[in-house]
XYZ file of C-alpha atoms in Angstrom:
771
model
C 27.950 -12.806 7.101
C 29.525 -13.287 4.548
C 30.360 -10.002 2.004
C 28.244 -10.710 -0.440
C 30.471 -9.723 -3.719
C 27.787 -9.595 -5.669
C 28.185 -12.102 -9.595
C 28.453 -10.024 -12.054
C 29.227 -8.995 -15.719
C 32.921 -8.538 -16.874
C 31.823 -5.330 -18.409
C 30.204 -4.058 -14.283
C 33.279 -5.622 -13.446
C 35.740 -3.169 -15.588
C 33.355 -0.027 -14.247
C 33.827 -0.831 -10.791
C 38.474 -1.568 -11.435
C 38.472 1.587 -13.140
C 36.993 4.243 -11.109
C 38.472 6.583 -8.326
C 36.477 6.719 -4.670
C 35.133 9.965 -5.640
C 33.815 8.039 -8.734
C 32.507 5.048 -6.411
C 30.514 7.256 -3.494
C 29.078 8.940 -6.498
C 27.417 5.841 -8.377
C 25.888 5.550 -4.448
C 24.187 8.652 -3.947
C 21.184 10.876 -5.598
C 20.797 14.140 -6.281
C 17.790 15.925 -5.453
C 17.932 19.047 -8.037
C 14.750 20.324 -7.188
C 14.899 20.149 -2.949
C 14.680 23.686 -2.944
C 10.705 23.506 -3.060
C 8.044 21.847 -1.493
C 8.713 20.327 1.597
C 7.212 16.318 0.490
C 9.757 14.543 2.676
C 10.084 14.099 6.765
C 12.890 17.236 8.294
C 13.567 18.014 4.034
C 13.895 21.762 5.119
C 16.665 20.357 7.477
C 18.258 17.612 5.459
C 19.048 20.655 2.354
C 21.976 19.735 -0.083
C 24.823 21.394 0.588
C 26.489 21.272 -3.208
C 25.661 22.436 -6.361
C 24.461 20.447 -8.548
C 26.856 21.088 -11.035
C 29.943 19.834 -8.087
C 27.429 17.312 -7.029
C 27.315 15.543 -10.060
C 31.365 15.979 -11.268
C 32.068 12.693 -10.935
C 28.905 10.826 -11.987
C 26.443 10.115 -10.320
C 23.794 7.270 -9.210
C 20.650 8.039 -8.948
C 18.074 11.981 -10.401
C 15.514 12.441 -7.313
C 12.325 13.040 -8.152
C 12.575 14.966 -11.899
C 9.223 15.220 -12.527
C 7.408 14.912 -8.825
C 8.287 17.211 -6.922
C 7.032 20.316 -9.321
C 4.589 20.356 -11.443
C 6.288 20.524 -14.411
C 5.096 19.599 -17.700
C 6.419 15.993 -18.745
C 7.005 16.372 -22.168
C 9.878 20.111 -21.480
C 10.057 17.861 -18.418
C 11.456 14.990 -20.328
C 13.447 17.196 -22.277
C 15.472 18.143 -19.799
C 15.798 14.985 -18.327
C 17.189 13.575 -21.401
C 19.265 16.638 -22.410
C 20.354 15.702 -18.895
C 21.056 12.503 -20.056
C 23.626 12.955 -22.450
C 25.621 15.612 -20.070
C 26.448 12.942 -17.782
C 27.938 10.278 -20.464
C 29.437 12.934 -22.354
C 31.082 15.678 -19.848
C 31.709 12.548 -16.873
C 34.637 10.624 -17.143
C 33.395 7.535 -17.231
C 29.867 8.586 -19.016
C 26.993 6.494 -16.668
C 23.819 7.715 -16.656
C 21.253 8.316 -13.493
C 18.970 6.260 -12.284
C 16.376 8.233 -12.595
C 13.253 7.156 -9.448
C 9.533 8.361 -8.598
C 6.680 8.016 -6.266
C 4.303 5.795 -7.891
C 1.579 4.518 -5.096
C -1.255 5.774 -6.658
C 0.061 6.503 -9.827
C 3.070 8.034 -11.139
C 3.467 11.108 -8.984
C 3.443 13.020 -12.333
C 1.095 16.395 -13.113
C -0.773 15.308 -15.737
C -0.780 11.456 -14.595
C -3.558 9.026 -13.952
C -4.966 8.889 -9.943
C -5.685 5.329 -8.944
C -6.986 4.061 -5.291
C -4.928 4.248 -2.281
C -3.699 0.754 -0.874
C -5.884 0.058 1.098
C -8.775 -0.047 -1.471
C -6.115 -2.606 -3.631
C -6.420 -4.445 -0.191
C -10.054 -4.426 -0.471
C -10.877 -5.129 -3.746
C -8.785 -8.622 -2.884
C -8.054 -8.032 -7.198
C -4.598 -9.017 -7.376
C -4.810 -9.595 -11.355
C -6.069 -5.966 -11.831
C -3.722 -4.576 -8.892
C -0.739 -5.991 -11.686
C -2.669 -4.524 -13.975
C -2.144 -1.404 -13.285
C 0.723 -1.476 -12.010
C 1.532 -2.476 -15.910
C 0.469 0.731 -17.070
C 1.890 2.818 -13.862
C 5.062 1.496 -14.891
C 4.484 2.346 -18.812
C 3.733 5.664 -17.988
C 7.359 5.578 -15.785
C 9.270 3.730 -19.319
C 8.231 6.288 -21.722
C 9.413 9.209 -19.316
C 12.406 7.867 -18.855
C 11.519 6.802 -15.275
C 13.394 3.239 -13.927
C 12.954 2.971 -10.235
C 9.352 3.176 -8.515
C 9.275 3.686 -4.640
C 6.324 1.218 -4.821
C 4.273 -0.974 -3.080
C 4.358 -0.517 0.660
C 3.464 -4.073 2.699
C 3.299 -2.762 5.456
C 0.742 -5.067 7.855
C -1.267 -2.591 8.810
C -1.657 -2.887 13.312
C -2.865 0.692 14.275
C -5.378 2.975 12.629
C -4.348 5.540 14.375
C -0.837 5.571 12.399
C -1.142 8.239 9.589
C 0.164 6.047 7.206
C -2.769 3.355 6.965
C -3.794 4.637 3.586
C -0.696 2.961 2.006
C -1.086 -0.226 3.288
C -2.685 -3.054 1.930
C -5.051 -4.474 4.488
C -3.615 -5.860 8.417
C -3.773 -9.361 7.004
C 0.350 -10.016 5.624
C -0.996 -12.769 2.985
C -3.176 -10.565 1.108
C -0.474 -7.647 1.681
C 2.287 -10.404 -0.234
C -0.220 -11.745 -2.710
C -1.575 -8.126 -3.497
C 1.942 -6.519 -3.198
C 3.377 -9.161 -5.547
C 1.063 -8.702 -8.353
C 2.405 -5.226 -7.993
C 5.779 -5.492 -8.393
C 5.568 -8.074 -11.619
C 3.366 -5.387 -13.007
C 5.618 -2.645 -12.700
C 8.175 -4.573 -13.238
C 6.912 -6.076 -16.633
C 7.362 -2.282 -17.907
C 10.777 -2.431 -17.366
C 10.405 -0.354 -14.134
C 12.285 -1.890 -11.008
C 10.178 -1.540 -8.054
C 11.505 -1.107 -4.205
C 9.544 -2.620 -1.160
C 8.887 -0.275 1.469
C 9.322 -0.302 4.401
C 11.102 -3.352 5.543
C 10.915 -4.033 8.444
C 8.493 -3.141 11.228
C 7.338 0.109 10.105
C 3.666 -0.091 10.265
C 3.896 -1.693 15.117
C 5.115 1.516 15.857
C 4.268 3.243 19.221
C 0.987 4.603 20.095
C 0.560 4.811 15.612
C 3.753 7.165 15.598
C 5.050 8.137 12.786
C 8.727 7.727 12.858
C 8.305 5.717 17.148
C 10.281 2.980 17.959
C 9.382 -0.369 17.325
C 8.994 -2.781 20.563
C 7.115 -6.151 18.381
C 8.689 -9.172 19.118
C 10.459 -11.029 17.262
C 7.820 -13.747 16.684
C 5.802 -11.073 15.794
C 8.977 -9.583 13.270
C 8.653 -12.769 11.441
C 4.924 -13.936 11.130
C 3.140 -10.801 10.723
C 5.656 -8.151 9.585
C 8.206 -10.451 7.481
C 6.231 -12.455 5.144
C 4.734 -9.969 2.784
C 8.241 -8.986 1.713
C 9.393 -12.639 1.708
C 6.791 -12.885 -0.734
C 7.992 -10.682 -3.463
C 10.804 -11.393 -2.850
C 11.339 -15.028 -4.089
C 8.097 -15.120 -5.083
C 8.261 -11.150 -8.086
C 11.731 -11.073 -7.781
C 11.716 -7.646 -6.670
C 14.979 -5.566 -7.725
C 14.949 -2.867 -5.403
C 13.853 -2.583 -1.431
C 13.531 0.348 0.744
C 14.766 0.684 4.423
C 12.157 1.450 7.129
C 12.544 4.677 9.745
C 11.818 2.977 12.528
C 14.424 1.205 15.407
C 13.247 -2.044 16.994
C 13.382 -2.945 20.220
C 16.851 -0.204 19.967
C 17.960 -1.182 17.057
C 17.620 0.956 13.901
C 16.687 -1.034 10.758
C 19.241 1.249 8.261
C 21.932 0.044 10.843
C 21.082 -3.771 11.283
C 22.775 -5.835 9.045
C 20.601 -8.928 10.543
C 17.645 -7.615 8.382
C 19.115 -6.267 5.517
C 22.130 -8.930 5.215
C 21.471 -11.776 6.783
C 18.183 -12.374 5.942
C 17.396 -10.185 3.261
C 20.095 -11.056 1.218
C 22.011 -15.107 2.613
C 18.048 -16.636 3.916
C 15.759 -15.187 1.147
C 18.700 -14.927 -2.109
C 18.037 -11.181 -2.721
C 20.662 -9.995 -5.241
C 18.843 -5.998 -6.290
C 19.704 -2.894 -4.462
C 18.275 -2.045 -1.178
C 17.888 2.083 -0.831
C 17.910 4.354 2.228
C 13.982 5.747 3.052
C 15.055 9.699 3.221
C 17.255 11.218 4.674
C 17.488 7.459 6.744
C 21.336 7.213 7.415
C 21.987 10.786 8.956
C 18.757 9.785 10.575
C 21.396 7.630 12.629
C 23.432 10.649 13.894
C 20.819 13.084 14.018
C 17.298 10.937 15.557
C 18.347 7.781 16.377
C 21.830 8.682 17.640
C 23.491 5.612 17.345
C 26.555 7.512 15.403
C 28.191 10.877 16.366
C 28.444 11.658 13.146
C 27.457 11.227 9.061
C 30.977 9.440 8.876
C 29.934 7.201 11.282
C 26.027 6.916 9.784
C 27.049 6.240 7.274
C 29.033 3.376 8.211
C 26.754 1.590 9.882
C 24.467 1.766 6.960
C 26.843 0.676 4.637
C 27.672 -2.253 6.062
C 24.277 -3.079 7.009
C 23.872 -3.174 3.504
C 22.473 0.163 2.623
C 23.755 0.240 -0.744
C 22.236 3.423 -2.023
C 21.268 7.327 -0.331
C 18.507 9.118 -1.164
C 17.512 11.289 -1.998
C 20.945 13.097 -1.746
C 24.593 12.383 -0.460
C 24.222 13.672 2.534
C 26.824 10.454 4.772
C 27.757 8.796 1.367
C 29.992 11.236 -0.741
C 32.396 13.514 1.960
C 31.713 12.129 5.437
C 32.270 8.289 4.122
C 35.408 9.417 1.550
C 36.924 10.446 4.588
C 36.125 7.300 6.832
C 37.238 5.402 3.807
C 40.835 6.992 3.523
C 41.812 6.944 7.010
C 40.716 3.380 7.387
C 37.422 3.310 9.371
C 35.486 1.860 7.332
C 36.836 -1.275 3.839
C 37.061 0.137 0.747
C 35.485 -3.718 0.150
C 31.915 -2.776 1.043
C 31.578 0.319 -0.820
C 33.004 -1.566 -4.286
C 30.416 -4.582 -2.510
C 27.183 -1.090 -3.333
C 29.113 0.157 -6.590
C 28.793 -3.546 -8.033
C 24.882 -3.627 -7.022
C 23.984 -0.721 -8.899
C 26.387 -0.656 -11.334
C 24.455 -4.511 -12.618
C 20.935 -2.542 -11.551
C 21.709 0.150 -14.028
C 23.233 -2.671 -16.695
C 20.208 -4.783 -16.105
C 18.028 -1.636 -16.817
C 19.252 -0.852 -20.950
C 20.811 1.970 -18.982
C 24.239 1.641 -19.777
C 23.973 1.682 -23.919
C 20.695 4.401 -23.556
C 20.336 6.228 -26.736
C 19.568 10.037 -25.225
C 19.461 11.243 -28.247
C 15.529 11.517 -28.530
C 12.813 12.621 -25.961
C 9.459 11.571 -26.181
C 7.853 14.170 -27.633
C 3.709 13.453 -26.917
C 2.528 11.271 -23.635
C -0.682 10.157 -22.564
C -0.767 10.018 -18.930
C -4.183 9.800 -18.936
C -5.365 7.324 -21.513
C -9.171 6.036 -21.937
C -6.968 1.730 -20.517
C -5.474 3.919 -17.689
C -9.007 5.157 -16.479
C -10.484 2.262 -17.813
C -8.770 0.605 -15.061
C -8.777 2.978 -12.558
C -12.665 2.955 -11.922
C -12.997 -0.939 -12.013
C -10.300 -1.181 -9.723
C -12.541 2.089 -7.001
C -15.496 -0.326 -7.830
C -14.748 -2.930 -7.026
C -12.928 -1.467 -3.119
C -16.016 0.324 -2.255
C -17.275 -1.743 0.169
C -20.995 -1.150 1.082
C -21.048 -2.069 6.067
C -24.740 -1.470 5.885
C -28.068 -1.263 3.976
C -31.742 -1.559 5.023
C -32.591 -1.189 2.152
C -32.469 2.652 0.554
C -29.510 1.314 -1.543
C -29.363 1.413 -4.915
C -31.426 4.713 -5.118
C -33.933 3.945 -7.541
C -36.599 6.619 -8.515
C -39.860 6.884 -7.114
C -43.418 7.269 -6.920
C -42.565 8.000 -10.437
C -41.022 10.875 -10.175
C -37.627 12.292 -10.433
C -36.844 12.092 -6.800
C -35.095 15.027 -4.992
C -31.618 14.683 -3.586
C -29.588 16.353 -0.622
C -25.734 15.923 -0.853
C -23.900 17.339 1.713
C -20.618 16.821 3.809
C -17.017 18.596 3.210
C -16.031 16.093 0.764
C -19.183 15.406 -1.741
C -17.598 18.383 -4.031
C -13.955 18.316 -3.431
C -12.309 16.000 -5.932
C -9.432 15.619 -4.044
C -11.028 13.958 -0.962
C -10.822 11.768 -3.514
C -7.062 10.589 -3.790
C -4.333 9.871 -1.083
C -1.506 10.918 0.829
C 0.863 9.826 -2.107
C -1.079 11.107 -4.888
C 0.222 14.152 -6.668
C -2.458 16.607 -6.498
C -2.249 16.159 -2.090
C 1.374 15.881 -2.109
C 2.896 18.519 -4.791
C 0.052 20.448 -5.625
C -1.337 21.793 -2.360
C 1.244 23.877 -2.341
C 0.055 25.376 -6.508
C -3.492 25.673 -5.467
C -3.623 28.209 -8.475
C -2.759 24.794 -11.005
C -5.080 22.714 -11.988
C -5.017 19.158 -11.698
C -3.642 18.117 -14.884
C -6.584 15.542 -15.764
C -9.894 15.194 -15.113
C -11.264 14.191 -12.385
C -15.639 14.367 -11.126
C -16.729 15.686 -7.510
C -19.096 13.102 -5.620
C -21.805 15.864 -6.608
C -20.611 15.902 -10.174
C -20.955 11.942 -10.246
C -24.296 11.621 -9.219
C -25.393 15.039 -11.446
C -24.268 12.362 -14.146
C -25.323 9.539 -13.552
C -29.496 10.899 -12.094
C -29.287 13.562 -15.309
C -33.701 13.327 -13.731
C -32.921 13.832 -9.847
C -33.424 16.979 -9.231
C -29.759 17.732 -6.915
C -29.225 20.066 -4.207
C -25.906 20.541 -2.908
C -24.561 22.473 0.277
C -21.273 21.563 2.804
C -22.376 21.415 6.130
C -18.929 22.153 7.408
C -15.659 21.295 6.832
C -12.843 18.124 7.132
C -11.520 19.790 10.441
C -12.980 22.381 12.549
C -15.718 23.282 15.164
C -17.143 25.294 12.066
C -20.757 24.517 12.449
C -22.180 27.257 11.147
C -23.647 25.686 7.678
C -25.508 22.845 9.439
C -28.599 24.979 8.844
C -28.973 24.977 5.756
C -27.812 20.599 5.046
C -30.884 20.475 7.907
C -33.105 22.115 5.658
C -31.559 20.922 2.411
C -31.981 17.085 4.076
C -35.491 17.880 5.132
C -36.964 18.568 1.740
C -35.708 15.728 -0.214
C -36.444 11.997 -0.655
C -32.640 10.964 0.259
C -29.481 12.786 1.902
C -25.832 11.297 0.627
C -23.550 13.119 3.108
C -20.113 12.776 2.177
C -17.755 13.175 4.729
C -14.103 11.878 6.228
C -10.644 13.199 5.720
C -8.144 15.299 3.823
C -5.381 13.247 2.863
C -2.269 15.588 3.003
C 1.703 15.416 4.366
C 3.122 16.452 8.258
C -0.066 18.269 9.265
C -1.854 19.198 6.010
C -4.707 16.728 6.821
C -6.213 14.291 8.538
C -4.329 11.660 7.635
C -0.834 10.355 5.175
C 2.457 10.475 6.482
C 3.083 12.599 9.580
C -0.636 12.966 10.078
C -1.214 10.419 12.763
C -4.581 10.238 15.086
C -5.108 10.258 19.117
C -8.517 9.546 18.537
C -10.527 7.470 15.864
C -13.240 9.334 15.892
C -14.598 11.692 12.488
C -12.380 14.669 12.678
C -14.281 18.010 13.100
C -17.894 18.264 13.643
C -18.323 15.588 10.774
C -20.027 13.620 12.887
C -22.510 16.160 14.381
C -23.200 17.209 10.895
C -24.277 13.073 10.224
C -26.288 13.069 13.367
C -28.630 16.733 12.861
C -28.992 15.278 9.031
C -29.966 11.626 10.404
C -32.574 13.089 12.550
C -34.734 15.046 10.000
C -35.981 11.267 9.342
C -35.336 12.017 5.852
C -33.458 7.883 4.812
C -29.148 9.335 5.027
C -26.716 7.012 2.878
C -23.171 8.356 4.632
C -20.373 7.793 2.502
C -17.440 7.936 4.360
C -13.775 9.009 1.606
C -11.151 7.658 4.155
C -7.488 7.149 4.761
C -7.983 4.497 7.689
C -10.855 3.294 8.963
C -12.643 5.414 11.663
C -14.746 4.376 15.324
C -18.006 4.768 13.225
C -20.566 1.954 15.879
C -23.130 4.598 16.498
C -23.246 4.525 12.411
C -23.664 1.647 12.550
C -25.586 0.162 15.048
C -28.868 1.190 16.440
C -31.944 3.538 16.316
C -30.687 6.601 15.026
C -27.752 4.752 12.865
C -28.278 5.930 8.823
C -30.059 4.052 6.685
C -26.470 2.373 5.208
C -22.898 3.310 5.096
C -21.015 3.201 1.989
C -16.774 2.865 3.172
C -14.236 4.435 -0.352
C -10.826 4.542 0.423
C -9.466 7.321 -1.434
C -10.969 6.066 -4.802
C -9.020 7.696 -7.064
C -9.861 9.600 -10.252
C -12.721 7.356 -11.360
C -13.366 7.445 -7.422
C -16.716 9.696 -7.969
C -18.188 8.251 -11.380
C -17.981 4.436 -9.278
C -19.442 5.502 -6.085
C -22.101 6.677 -8.098
C -22.532 3.453 -10.083
C -23.008 1.877 -6.459
C -24.988 4.726 -4.941
C -28.040 3.740 -8.335
C -27.079 0.063 -8.752
C -25.857 0.586 -11.827
C -22.200 -1.325 -10.129
C -23.047 -4.339 -7.563
C -20.458 -3.486 -4.743
C -18.011 -6.091 -4.023
C -15.468 -4.666 -2.023
C -14.967 -6.320 0.925
C -13.183 -4.507 4.615
C -9.456 -4.997 3.986
C -8.651 -3.972 7.936
C -10.533 -4.401 10.236
C -12.995 -1.508 12.027
C -12.256 -0.388 15.129
C -14.267 0.012 17.770
C -12.101 2.200 19.865
C -8.688 4.113 19.807
C -8.455 2.073 23.137
C -8.933 -0.967 21.958
C -6.237 0.018 19.361
C -3.737 -1.888 18.212
C -6.062 -4.092 17.057
C -5.921 -7.591 14.680
C -8.388 -10.438 13.553
C -5.116 -12.254 13.821
C -4.919 -11.717 17.742
C -5.540 -15.437 20.779
C -8.172 -15.991 22.449
C -6.374 -13.316 25.064
C -6.295 -10.123 23.230
C -10.084 -11.314 22.239
C -13.274 -10.276 24.670
C -13.696 -12.162 27.638
C -14.467 -12.241 31.659
C -11.398 -10.951 32.975
C -11.344 -7.638 31.209
C -14.025 -5.322 31.209
C -13.166 -4.258 27.989
C -13.939 -5.339 24.637
C -12.104 -5.147 22.166
C -14.401 -6.463 19.437
C -14.645 -4.640 16.605
C -17.732 -2.939 14.811
C -17.236 -4.839 11.429
C -15.029 -7.448 11.258
C -12.339 -7.766 7.980
C -14.024 -8.792 5.266
C -16.747 -7.544 6.059
C -18.987 -5.743 2.656
C -22.611 -6.570 1.156
C -24.253 -7.178 -2.026
C -27.215 -6.089 -3.863
C -27.862 -9.809 -3.831
C -27.089 -12.770 -1.570
C -24.652 -15.441 -1.465
C -24.870 -18.474 0.701
C -21.680 -20.798 1.407
C -22.493 -23.587 1.686
C -20.721 -28.125 1.419
C -17.890 -26.641 2.640
C -15.063 -30.307 1.636
C -11.724 -30.311 3.569
C -9.873 -33.251 3.329
C -9.079 -35.605 6.439
C -5.549 -34.784 6.837
C -2.367 -33.963 5.656
C 1.124 -34.413 6.390
C 3.004 -31.449 7.924
C 5.311 -29.902 5.242
C 2.395 -31.026 2.022
C -0.718 -29.491 0.605
C -4.981 -30.187 1.583
C -7.977 -29.384 -0.244
C -11.275 -27.447 0.675
C -13.387 -26.646 -1.352
C -17.171 -25.419 -1.550
C -20.315 -24.275 -3.677
C -21.058 -20.661 -3.413
C -24.421 -20.183 -4.757
C -26.116 -16.498 -5.724
C -29.126 -16.824 -4.102
C -30.430 -13.152 -5.342
C -32.127 -11.562 -8.214
C -28.752 -10.180 -10.184
C -25.757 -10.828 -10.658
C -23.395 -10.149 -8.570
C -19.406 -10.882 -7.471
C -18.557 -12.614 -4.116
C -15.082 -12.583 -2.170
C -14.875 -16.182 -1.323
C -12.792 -16.227 2.147
C -11.254 -19.952 3.765
C -10.145 -19.346 7.155
C -8.659 -20.922 9.212
C -7.778 -21.295 13.082
C -4.433 -24.214 14.618
C -6.706 -25.673 17.484
C -3.309 -26.522 19.730
C 0.522 -25.819 19.384
C 3.499 -24.905 21.352
C 2.775 -21.413 21.273
C -0.556 -19.642 21.216
C -2.349 -18.758 17.945
C -4.861 -16.512 16.348
C -8.285 -17.060 17.080
C -8.437 -17.489 12.861
C -5.805 -17.179 9.934
C -7.283 -16.393 6.211
C -5.919 -19.384 4.369
C -6.831 -18.063 1.192
C -9.223 -16.009 -0.828
C -10.893 -15.868 -4.273
C -13.564 -13.591 -6.565
C -16.340 -15.022 -7.798
C -18.588 -13.616 -10.543
C -21.657 -15.096 -10.183
C -24.833 -14.565 -11.735
C -28.356 -14.960 -10.252
C -29.268 -18.242 -9.111
C -25.926 -19.257 -10.449
C -23.244 -21.861 -8.074
C -20.076 -22.992 -8.592
C -17.649 -25.260 -6.520
C -14.785 -23.254 -5.649
C -11.807 -25.209 -4.909
C -8.368 -23.924 -2.910
C -4.865 -26.252 -2.905
C -3.501 -24.816 0.202
C 0.353 -25.688 1.635
C 0.335 -26.216 4.985
C 2.652 -24.088 4.703
C -0.123 -21.655 5.219
C -0.084 -22.534 9.068
C 3.218 -22.506 9.181
C 4.576 -19.834 12.529
C 8.523 -19.452 14.774
C 7.948 -21.660 17.451
C 9.871 -21.097 20.930
C 13.556 -22.083 18.434
C 12.873 -18.689 15.974
C 12.262 -21.693 13.571
C 9.064 -22.240 11.565
C 7.769 -25.347 11.533
C 4.270 -26.402 10.858
C 3.161 -29.361 13.642
C 0.503 -32.014 13.420
C -2.512 -30.858 15.771
C -6.010 -30.798 14.503
C -7.052 -27.522 12.098
C -10.630 -25.908 12.199
C -10.780 -25.056 8.358
C -14.320 -23.231 7.530
C -16.106 -20.489 4.877
C -18.404 -16.771 5.717
C -19.288 -13.812 4.515
C -16.438 -12.397 7.321
C -13.468 -14.350 9.222
C -16.874 -13.993 11.581
C -18.709 -15.824 10.022
C -18.612 -19.743 10.342
C -21.271 -20.631 6.941
C -20.017 -23.734 6.974
C -16.807 -25.356 8.324
C -14.553 -28.822 9.069
C -10.889 -29.865 10.193
C -8.531 -31.712 8.461
C -6.192 -33.023 10.980
C -1.528 -32.309 9.947
C 0.368 -35.462 10.751
C 3.449 -37.273 11.320
C 6.235 -35.115 12.383
C 7.104 -31.264 13.087
C 7.799 -30.085 9.235
C 10.409 -27.147 9.449
C 9.886 -24.874 6.673
C 12.059 -24.774 3.442
C 12.738 -22.129 1.083
C 11.320 -24.613 -1.784
C 8.173 -24.867 -0.100
C 5.204 -23.945 -1.296
C 3.840 -19.932 -0.207
C 0.888 -19.739 -2.248
C -2.711 -21.406 -2.307
C -3.700 -22.070 -5.727
C -7.672 -21.821 -6.763
C -10.606 -23.593 -9.138
C -13.431 -22.841 -10.149
C -16.061 -25.205 -11.503
C -18.864 -23.300 -12.530
C -20.919 -26.970 -14.033
C -21.134 -27.465 -10.203
C -24.703 -29.056 -9.860
C -26.879 -27.049 -8.235
C -29.165 -23.759 -9.421
C -32.220 -21.732 -7.611
C -35.756 -22.824 -8.619
C -38.661 -21.154 -9.281
């Protein structure tokens, strides 16, 4: 392993040369000014900072931790404090280097009054990287205006087990979808001058039994072929400037102490030249949770050698303990220098070394009409219509105003529209008397606005959790007298036991929490058509709601759609918006079938050799519309040399009577290979809007590297042989199919190889519907 001393400017080199050891180490840590407040990080109470702030900043400071996002503070007042604090660091420390400010920004800037966008599962359901990039840009602009330099997002963990509480922070179970959409977010955020941070490098979502912080026993091929590709895309194609380690250990080796991942792979192989930050307390966890270090000094040495440059949120190991280790000769000061150069180069790149903090902002709109417009569009695109017997969209009946019963614990709860890392559910839950700070309508309120002539009556029915069914009678009475019932159930996002999903809220079951299923079944039993709306942060096992005579009339899945989620759902339910979301994760059959991925080999699916069936209730890519589409005439190149690229095109037609959007999904199966291959793999996708009766030919240019895998030598290769290719409404639907032969010798994948599928659309295709 080389020492990886970065190439830096003469100014940065000069700063390093002038530093004392204490000044160097001060640049490698953060300080959490408000850490004594609400618990928003694992084991935060046990890890409180030992130094006062004035003592900790005596020699300068690397990061200020979550100055806006730990408690509700007025953004302008906090900005005044921050500008003054940066001036103090400039004027009262010997070197005058400002601190880099970082914040959470997964569903928008985690600050009071800031816009809240859909959770990342919603990004995946939209299959719309361009819109996610636009959202990232808006989030970045808000952060930049408030003096925040680095965002702790996106999460690029590939979903493997929906029991894991942090599924709502993830994008999809497909690495390519995660990579393309996550990279789009990186581009958007960084276009505003804010550095993105990839989380959590790597393997975090493969924890045993879906338990947070649990060990990972994924093999090196699964790590290489499933978990690493999204990070590689964001580094090589997105130019991301920061990476955060995973808390987990993989086959017994904590990632925070693994130089093969944090240095050899990330820097040597991929060429990453940014800064690696620790997940909160991850350095200290090497001692107190992983037990691979006897004390904080050894933990610091392990993390620094592995390649973690900055310890967040505070300097538990990188200040006093590391200083002692360097002075004793146990740790080479050159390792400290390496990380300090990276940190100073990052501050120079962000303009911090020359920043003028004389004039803080005096006004700011963190939830502007632009924010809300993008939030609504993304929410609308993310909602998935799972089933529908024709009850949706809701329309007036018999020329009279309909009577609509709106029932369920999530129907009149704005918090139910937002994910775990929203400011409302992350912080404001500790401040019940504080207003949200921005407008957000519940589903009930949005339906009343969207259906002014309807008679809308509401009841809670039950809570999200618990076994109290005393509210069933009122809900059933309302349902029996209504024309249609909208029942909104699902999750309540929160942290570490304060909710049903979110960080630390893992689940042993994939049944709806509490007595919510019984509530839905009681409503269905009235005979009134029931529309089930799921507001969740994970997919649940709802076979009972999808199949059979007692299933609801329609089922709508919304993955925490954000501040405009109520309006978006109302638009979908009333037909003002045609649903276009698709499942970014398989709808599970049971908890016992987990972990599951559609990317399974033949033996991972149902067969006569096992009595259990892992087949999802609904497959990856599934989603209905109020119109209909056909996909036909798939044309695929007959052959392509391994390492080259091939063309595949398909005609998509809107065969219904209204405009709609299809998600064109191109899949493949490597028929024979030197190792087992998945029965299906998404090669590429495209959103396409079509008017009623309109058709278009959608063409994909596919690098054969999309079919690459790690062979028996753990070398990523493209092998020759036949490959089945198809397009359908989901991974399970082969509506039109073809085959291509990959020819020539085995191709070893190179860094210069193409990784991305390109798409073009020819709307002049000759097909049109005829009367």
